[in-house]
CSV table of C-alpha atoms in Angstrom, one decimal:
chain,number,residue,atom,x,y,z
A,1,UNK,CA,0.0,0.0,0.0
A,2,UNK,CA,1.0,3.4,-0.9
A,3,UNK,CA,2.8,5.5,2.5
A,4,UNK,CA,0.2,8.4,1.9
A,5,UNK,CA,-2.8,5.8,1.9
A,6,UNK,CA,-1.7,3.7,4.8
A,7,UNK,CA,-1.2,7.2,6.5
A,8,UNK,CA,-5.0,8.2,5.7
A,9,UNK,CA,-6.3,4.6,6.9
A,10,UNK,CA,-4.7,4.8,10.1
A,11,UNK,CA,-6.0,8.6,10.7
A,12,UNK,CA,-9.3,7.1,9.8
A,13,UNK,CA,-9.2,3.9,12.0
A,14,UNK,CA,-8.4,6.0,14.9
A,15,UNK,CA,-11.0,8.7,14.2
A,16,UNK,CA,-13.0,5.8,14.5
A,17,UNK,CA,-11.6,4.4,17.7
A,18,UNK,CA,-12.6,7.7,19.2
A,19,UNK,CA,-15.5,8.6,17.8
A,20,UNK,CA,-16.8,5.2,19.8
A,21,UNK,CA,-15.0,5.9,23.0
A,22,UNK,CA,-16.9,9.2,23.0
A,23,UNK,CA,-20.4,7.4,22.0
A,24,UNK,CA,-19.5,5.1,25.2
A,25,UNK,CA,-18.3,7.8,28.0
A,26,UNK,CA,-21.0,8.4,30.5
A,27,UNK,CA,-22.8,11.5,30.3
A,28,UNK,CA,-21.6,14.2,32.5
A,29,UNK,CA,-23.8,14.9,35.8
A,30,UNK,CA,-24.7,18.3,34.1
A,31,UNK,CA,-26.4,16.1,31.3
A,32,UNK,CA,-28.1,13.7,33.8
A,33,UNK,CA,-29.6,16.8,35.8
A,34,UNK,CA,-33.5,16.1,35.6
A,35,UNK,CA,-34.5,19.9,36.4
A,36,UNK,CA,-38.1,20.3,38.0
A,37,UNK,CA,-38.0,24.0,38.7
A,38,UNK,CA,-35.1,26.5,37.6
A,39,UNK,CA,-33.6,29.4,38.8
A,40,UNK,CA,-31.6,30.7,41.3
A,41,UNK,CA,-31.8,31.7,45.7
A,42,UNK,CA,-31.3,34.9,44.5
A,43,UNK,CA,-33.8,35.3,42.5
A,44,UNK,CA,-36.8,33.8,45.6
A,45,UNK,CA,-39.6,36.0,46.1
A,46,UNK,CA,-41.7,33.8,48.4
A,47,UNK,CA,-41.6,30.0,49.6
A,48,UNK,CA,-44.6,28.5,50.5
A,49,UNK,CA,-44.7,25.0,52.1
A,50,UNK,CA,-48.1,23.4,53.3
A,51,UNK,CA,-48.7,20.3,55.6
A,52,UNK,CA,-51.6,19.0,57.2
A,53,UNK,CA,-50.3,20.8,60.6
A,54,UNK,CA,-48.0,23.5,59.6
A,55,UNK,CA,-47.8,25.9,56.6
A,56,UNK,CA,-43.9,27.4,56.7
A,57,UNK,CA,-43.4,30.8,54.5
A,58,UNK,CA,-39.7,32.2,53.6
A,59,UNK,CA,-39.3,35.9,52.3
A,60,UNK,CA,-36.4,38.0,51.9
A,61,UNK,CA,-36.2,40.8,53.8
A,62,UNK,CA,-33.1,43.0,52.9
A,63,UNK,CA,-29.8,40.8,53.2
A,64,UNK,CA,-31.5,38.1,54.9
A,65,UNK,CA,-35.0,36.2,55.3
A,66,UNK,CA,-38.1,35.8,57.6
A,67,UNK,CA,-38.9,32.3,58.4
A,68,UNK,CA,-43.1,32.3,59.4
A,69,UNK,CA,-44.9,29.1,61.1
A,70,UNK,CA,-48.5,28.8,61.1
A,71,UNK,CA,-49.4,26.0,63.4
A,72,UNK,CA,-53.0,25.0,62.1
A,73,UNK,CA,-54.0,23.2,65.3
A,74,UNK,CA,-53.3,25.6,67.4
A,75,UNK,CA,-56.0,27.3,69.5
A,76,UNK,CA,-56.4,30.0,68.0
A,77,UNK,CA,-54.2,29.0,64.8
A,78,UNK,CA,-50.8,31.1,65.3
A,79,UNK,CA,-48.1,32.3,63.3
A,80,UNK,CA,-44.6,32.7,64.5
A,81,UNK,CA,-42.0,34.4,62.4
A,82,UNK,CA,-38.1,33.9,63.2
A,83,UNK,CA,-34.6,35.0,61.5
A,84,UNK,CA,-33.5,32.2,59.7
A,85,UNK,CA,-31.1,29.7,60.9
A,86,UNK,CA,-27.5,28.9,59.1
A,87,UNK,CA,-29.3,26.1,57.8
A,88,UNK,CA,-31.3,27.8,55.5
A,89,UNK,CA,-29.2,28.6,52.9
A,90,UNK,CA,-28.0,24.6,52.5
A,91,UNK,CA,-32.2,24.4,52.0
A,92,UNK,CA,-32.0,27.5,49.2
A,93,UNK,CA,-29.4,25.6,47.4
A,94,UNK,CA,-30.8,22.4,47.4
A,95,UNK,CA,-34.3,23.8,46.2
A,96,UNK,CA,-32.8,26.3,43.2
A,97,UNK,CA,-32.7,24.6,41.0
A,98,UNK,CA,-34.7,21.5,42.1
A,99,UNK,CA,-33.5,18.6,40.8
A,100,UNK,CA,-35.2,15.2,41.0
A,101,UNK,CA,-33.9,11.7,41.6
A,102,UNK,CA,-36.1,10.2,38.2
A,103,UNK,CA,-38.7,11.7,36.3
A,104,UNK,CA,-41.6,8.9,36.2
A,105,UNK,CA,-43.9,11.2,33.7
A,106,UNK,CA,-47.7,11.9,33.8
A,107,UNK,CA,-49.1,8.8,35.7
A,108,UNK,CA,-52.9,7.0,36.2
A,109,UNK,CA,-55.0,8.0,38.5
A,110,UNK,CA,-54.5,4.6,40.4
A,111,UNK,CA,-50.7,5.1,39.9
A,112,UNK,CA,-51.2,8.7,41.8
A,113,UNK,CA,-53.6,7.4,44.6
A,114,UNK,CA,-50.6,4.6,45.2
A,115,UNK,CA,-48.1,7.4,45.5
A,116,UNK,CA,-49.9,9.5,47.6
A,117,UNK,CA,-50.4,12.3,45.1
A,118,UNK,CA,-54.5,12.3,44.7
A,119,UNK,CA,-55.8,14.0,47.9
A,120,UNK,CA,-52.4,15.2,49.6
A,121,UNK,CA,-52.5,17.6,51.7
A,122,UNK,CA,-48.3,18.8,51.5
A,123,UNK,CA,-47.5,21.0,48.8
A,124,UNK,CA,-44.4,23.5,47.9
A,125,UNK,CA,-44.6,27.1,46.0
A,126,UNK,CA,-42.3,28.8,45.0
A,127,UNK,CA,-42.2,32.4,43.4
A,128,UNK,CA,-39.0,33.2,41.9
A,129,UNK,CA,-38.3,36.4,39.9
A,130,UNK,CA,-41.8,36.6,38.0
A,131,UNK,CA,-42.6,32.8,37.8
A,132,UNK,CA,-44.6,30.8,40.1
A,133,UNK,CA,-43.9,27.3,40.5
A,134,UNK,CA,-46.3,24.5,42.4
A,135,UNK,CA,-45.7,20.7,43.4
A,136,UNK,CA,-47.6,18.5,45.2
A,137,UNK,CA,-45.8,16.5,47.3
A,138,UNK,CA,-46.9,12.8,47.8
A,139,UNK,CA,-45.4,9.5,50.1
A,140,UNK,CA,-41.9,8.8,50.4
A,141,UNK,CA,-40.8,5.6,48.3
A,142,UNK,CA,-40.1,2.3,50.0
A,143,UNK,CA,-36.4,1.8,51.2
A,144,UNK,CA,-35.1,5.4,50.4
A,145,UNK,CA,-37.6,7.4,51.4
A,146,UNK,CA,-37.2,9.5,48.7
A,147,UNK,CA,-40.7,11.4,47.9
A,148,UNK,CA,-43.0,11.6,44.9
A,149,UNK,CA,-44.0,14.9,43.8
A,150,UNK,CA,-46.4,16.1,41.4
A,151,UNK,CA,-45.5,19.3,39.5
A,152,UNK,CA,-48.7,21.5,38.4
A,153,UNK,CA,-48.3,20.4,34.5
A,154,UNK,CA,-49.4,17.0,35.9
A,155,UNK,CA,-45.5,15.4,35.8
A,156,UNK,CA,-44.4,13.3,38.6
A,157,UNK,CA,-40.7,13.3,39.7
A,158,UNK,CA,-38.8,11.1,42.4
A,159,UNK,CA,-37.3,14.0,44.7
A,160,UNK,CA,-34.3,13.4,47.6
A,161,UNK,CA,-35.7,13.3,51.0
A,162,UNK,CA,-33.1,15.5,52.2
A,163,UNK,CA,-33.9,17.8,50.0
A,164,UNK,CA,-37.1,19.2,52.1
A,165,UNK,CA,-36.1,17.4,55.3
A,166,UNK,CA,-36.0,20.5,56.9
A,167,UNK,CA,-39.2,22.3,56.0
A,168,UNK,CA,-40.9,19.5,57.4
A,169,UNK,CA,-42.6,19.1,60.6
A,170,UNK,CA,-42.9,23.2,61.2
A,171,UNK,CA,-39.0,24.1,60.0
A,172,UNK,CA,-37.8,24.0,63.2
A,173,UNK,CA,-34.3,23.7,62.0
A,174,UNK,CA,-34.7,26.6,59.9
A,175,UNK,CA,-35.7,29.0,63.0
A,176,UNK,CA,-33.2,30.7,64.8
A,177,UNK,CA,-34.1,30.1,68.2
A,178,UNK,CA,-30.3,31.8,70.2
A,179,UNK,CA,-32.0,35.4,71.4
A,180,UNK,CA,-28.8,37.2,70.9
A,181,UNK,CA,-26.9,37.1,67.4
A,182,UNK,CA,-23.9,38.9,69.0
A,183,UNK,CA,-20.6,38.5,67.1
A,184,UNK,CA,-17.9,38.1,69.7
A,185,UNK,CA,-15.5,39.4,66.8
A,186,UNK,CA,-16.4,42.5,66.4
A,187,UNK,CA,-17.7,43.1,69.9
A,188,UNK,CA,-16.1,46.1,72.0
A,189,UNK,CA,-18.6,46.9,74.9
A,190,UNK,CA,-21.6,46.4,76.4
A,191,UNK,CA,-23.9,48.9,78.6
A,192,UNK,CA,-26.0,47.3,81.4
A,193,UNK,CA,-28.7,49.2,82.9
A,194,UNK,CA,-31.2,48.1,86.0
A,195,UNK,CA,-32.3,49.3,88.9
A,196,UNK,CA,-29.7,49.2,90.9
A,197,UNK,CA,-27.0,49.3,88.2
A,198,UNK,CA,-26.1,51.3,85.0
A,199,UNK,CA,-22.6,51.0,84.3
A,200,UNK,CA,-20.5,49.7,81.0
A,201,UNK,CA,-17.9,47.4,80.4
A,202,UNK,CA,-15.3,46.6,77.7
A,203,UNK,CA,-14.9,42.5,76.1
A,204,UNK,CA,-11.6,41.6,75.6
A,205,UNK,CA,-11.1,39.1,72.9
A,206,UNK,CA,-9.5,35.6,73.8
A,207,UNK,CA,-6.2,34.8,72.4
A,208,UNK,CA,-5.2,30.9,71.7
A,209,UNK,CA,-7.0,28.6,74.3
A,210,UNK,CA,-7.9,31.6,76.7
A,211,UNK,CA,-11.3,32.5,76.6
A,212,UNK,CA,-12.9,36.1,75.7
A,213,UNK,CA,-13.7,37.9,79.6
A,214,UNK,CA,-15.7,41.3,80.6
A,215,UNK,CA,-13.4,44.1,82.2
A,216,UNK,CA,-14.2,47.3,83.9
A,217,UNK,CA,-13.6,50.6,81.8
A,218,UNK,CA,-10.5,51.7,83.6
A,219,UNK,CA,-9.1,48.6,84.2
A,220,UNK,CA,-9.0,46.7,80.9
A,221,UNK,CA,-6.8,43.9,81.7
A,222,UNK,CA,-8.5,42.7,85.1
A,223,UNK,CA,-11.2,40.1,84.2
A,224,UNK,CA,-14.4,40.7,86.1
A,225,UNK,CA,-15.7,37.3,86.7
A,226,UNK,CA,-19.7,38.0,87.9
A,227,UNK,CA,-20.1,40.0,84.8
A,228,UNK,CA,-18.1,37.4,82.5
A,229,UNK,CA,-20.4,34.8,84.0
A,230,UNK,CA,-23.6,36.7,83.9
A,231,UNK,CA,-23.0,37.5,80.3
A,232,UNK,CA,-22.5,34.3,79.3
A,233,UNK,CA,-25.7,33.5,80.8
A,234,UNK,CA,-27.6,36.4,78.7
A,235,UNK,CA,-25.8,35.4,75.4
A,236,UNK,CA,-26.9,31.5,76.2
A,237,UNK,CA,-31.3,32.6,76.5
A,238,UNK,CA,-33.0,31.1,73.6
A,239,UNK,CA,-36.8,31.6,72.3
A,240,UNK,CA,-39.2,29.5,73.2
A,241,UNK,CA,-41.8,31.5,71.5
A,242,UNK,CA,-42.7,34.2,69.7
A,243,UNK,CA,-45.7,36.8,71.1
A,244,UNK,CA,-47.8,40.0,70.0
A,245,UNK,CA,-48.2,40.8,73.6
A,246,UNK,CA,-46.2,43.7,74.0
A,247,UNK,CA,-44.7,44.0,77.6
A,248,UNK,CA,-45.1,46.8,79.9
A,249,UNK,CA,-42.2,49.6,79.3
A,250,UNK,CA,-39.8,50.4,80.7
A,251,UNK,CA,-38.0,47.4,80.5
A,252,UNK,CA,-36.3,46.4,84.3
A,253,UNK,CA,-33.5,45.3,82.9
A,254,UNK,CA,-31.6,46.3,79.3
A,255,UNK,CA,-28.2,45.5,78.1
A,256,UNK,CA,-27.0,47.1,74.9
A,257,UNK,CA,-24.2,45.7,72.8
A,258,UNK,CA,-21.6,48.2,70.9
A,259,UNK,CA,-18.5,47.6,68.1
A,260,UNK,CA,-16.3,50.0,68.0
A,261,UNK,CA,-17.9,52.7,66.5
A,262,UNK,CA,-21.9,51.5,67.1
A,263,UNK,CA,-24.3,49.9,68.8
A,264,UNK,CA,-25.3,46.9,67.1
A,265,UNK,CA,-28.2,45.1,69.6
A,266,UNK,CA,-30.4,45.6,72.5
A,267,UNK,CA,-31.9,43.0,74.8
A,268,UNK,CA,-34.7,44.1,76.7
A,269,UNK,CA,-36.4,41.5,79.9
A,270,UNK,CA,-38.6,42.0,81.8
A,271,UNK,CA,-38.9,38.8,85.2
A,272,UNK,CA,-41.0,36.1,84.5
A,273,UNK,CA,-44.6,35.7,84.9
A,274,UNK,CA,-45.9,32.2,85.3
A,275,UNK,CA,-44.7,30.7,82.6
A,276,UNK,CA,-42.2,32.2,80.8
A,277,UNK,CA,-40.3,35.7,81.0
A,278,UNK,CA,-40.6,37.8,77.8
A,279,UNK,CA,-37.4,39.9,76.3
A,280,UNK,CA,-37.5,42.6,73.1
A,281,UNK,CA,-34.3,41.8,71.0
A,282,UNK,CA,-33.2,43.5,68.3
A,283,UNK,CA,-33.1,40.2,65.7
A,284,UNK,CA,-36.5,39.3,66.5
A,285,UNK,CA,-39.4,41.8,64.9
A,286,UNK,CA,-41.8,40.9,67.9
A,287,UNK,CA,-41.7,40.0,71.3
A,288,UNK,CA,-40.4,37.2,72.3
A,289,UNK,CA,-41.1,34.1,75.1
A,290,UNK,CA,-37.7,33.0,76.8
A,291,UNK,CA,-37.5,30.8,79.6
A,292,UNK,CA,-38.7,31.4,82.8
A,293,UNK,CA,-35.8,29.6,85.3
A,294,UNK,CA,-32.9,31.4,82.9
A,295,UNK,CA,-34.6,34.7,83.4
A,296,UNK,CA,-34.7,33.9,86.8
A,297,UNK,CA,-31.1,33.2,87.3
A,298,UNK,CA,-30.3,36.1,85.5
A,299,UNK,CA,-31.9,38.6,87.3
A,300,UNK,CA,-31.2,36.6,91.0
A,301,UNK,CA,-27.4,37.3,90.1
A,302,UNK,CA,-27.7,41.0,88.7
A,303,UNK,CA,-27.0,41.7,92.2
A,304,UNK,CA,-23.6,40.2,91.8
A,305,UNK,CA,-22.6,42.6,89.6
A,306,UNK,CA,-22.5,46.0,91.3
A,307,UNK,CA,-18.6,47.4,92.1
C-alpha cells in the first residue's frame, strides 16, 4: 500500500476508535440533571410550604429572610416568624434549582392514589423572579424514602428526602431560636442598665485557648468574673416562642451591645410571669417568650454585679 494511503487509513481507523470511546463515555452529571423548577436563591420572592399541621413561609427581607410558622392546630391558629437559621441557605441551594432523583412522567389515577399524590395535603410554591412554581408532594418511596412529587403540569418526579427534610414538621431547624446574634468578633462593649445598676464594660477578645472575659472601663486587663459569668448567661437565653403581647415599658432590665464605632443590639427583659419571662431583641421583629428559670437566674445574680 502506498505510504500516503496507509497514512489516511490509520487517521481514519483511529478517528474511529474515538469517535466510539466518545459514544461510550457516560454523560456528564450536568447532562443527567432532571430539572423540576429552575432558577436561582437569589432570585426567591416567596416559599410556601403546606402540611396537614403546619404551613412554613420564607421571604427575603433585605440581606437576609423571615422564616413564618402557622401552626394550624393551634388554638387560635398562630403564626410565628423567626430570623433564619444557618441552615437555610444549605435548603435555598438544594431547592434552586430542584432537581429530582427520576422523572416517572404523567401517571394514572391509580398510579397517583398509590403514590400518595391524589388528595395530599403537603405542597411546595415557589415564586422566583416573575414565575410561580407548584408541586404537590406525595409518600416517600419504600427503602429510600425518597418522595414523589407532582408538578402543576401533571409530571411526577422522584425528589431526595433531604432535599425538604427540613421544611418538614414546622421548620424547626430553619428558626433561629439563640435570642442574641452577637458577634464576639467584632464586639467592644456592652452597657448594662437596672435598677440598681447602669454601668458599662469593655470585652476583651481571647487569644489561643484563653477564653474572651468582661473588664471594667478603667481597668481593661482585670477580668471581672460575675459580669463574665452573667454575660455568658444572657448570650446562652434562647426563644421559646414568639408573642404580639407587647410588655409593659420600661423594661427592668436592658443591656446594649456596641463595636467599635456603634451599637449593634439591645436586649430588653422584663422577670418572669408564670410561665415564661418575655425579652425585646433587636433580631426578633416581635416580642419574644424566653425561659422562665434562665430569666430567673439572671436577674437573682444581677446583684452580683454591682462594684
Amino acid at each position: 500500500m502506498p505510504k500516503g494511503l496507509a497514512t489516511h487509513a490509520l487517521l481514519a481507523a483511529l478517528a474511529s476508535v474515538l469517535a466510539y470511546a466518545a459514544w461510550k463515555k457516560p454523560k456528564s452529571v450536568e447532562d443527567q440533571r432532571i430539572v423540576v423548577f429552575d432558577g436561582s436563591p437569589a432570585d426567591l420572592k416567596l416559599l410556601t410550604f403546606d402540611e396537614e399541621k403546619h404551613r412554613v413561609e420564607i421571604t427575603p427581607v433585605q440581606s437576609t429572610y423571615e422564616v413564618s410558622v402557622l401552626k394550624k392546630d393551634a388554638e387560635p391558629a398562630t403564626t410565628q416568624t423567626f430570623p433564619p437559621s444557618k441552615r437555610l441557605k444549605e435548603l435555598l441551594d438544594g431547592l434552586l434549582p430542584l432537581l429530582a432523583v427520576r422523572q416517572l412522567g404523567n401517571l394514572r389515577d391509580l398510579e397517583l392514589e398509590k403514590f400518595g399524590l391524589q388528595n395530599s395535603k403537603t405542597s411546595l410554591k415557589l415564586k422566583v423572579s416573575s414565575t410561580e412554581y407548584n408541586m404537590t408532594i406525595g409518600n416517600g418511596a419504600y427503602g429510600s424514602g425518597d418522595l414523589y412529587a407532582r408538578r402543576s403540569d401533571g409530571e411526577v418526579f422522584l425528589i431526595a428526602n433531604q432535599t425538604l427534610a427540613n421544611l418538614r414538621f414546622g421548620a424547626a431547624s430553619l428558626t433561629e431560636r439563640n435570642l442574641l446574634l452577637v458577634d464576639k468578633e467584632t464586639l467592644h462593649r456592652v452597657h448594662i442598665r437596672s435598677a440598681t445598676l447602669d454601668a458599662d464594660y469593655l470585652y476583651r477578645r481571647g487569644e489561643g485557648d484563653n477564653p474572651g472575659f468582661y473588664a471594667a472601663l478603667e481597668a481593661p486587663e482585670t477580668k471581672l468574673d460575675p459580669v463574665t459569668s452573667w454575660m455568658e448567661k444572657i448570650l446562652r437565653l434562647r426563644v421559646v416562642a414568639t408573642t404580639e403581647i407587647e410588655p409593659p415599658t420600661p423594661a427592668p432590665l436592658s443591656v446594649e451591645f456596641f463595636d467599635a464605632t456603634e451599637r449593634v443590639a439591645e436586649l430588653r427583659l422584663w422577670p418572669p410571669a408564670e410561665s415564661h419571662a418575655v425579652a425585646h431583641s433587636t433580631y426578633f421583629k416581635t416580642p419574644v417568650q424566653v425561659s422562665k428559670s434562665s430569666v430567673e437566674v439572671v436577674f437573682k445574680e444581677l446583684d452580683l454585679l454591682k462594684p
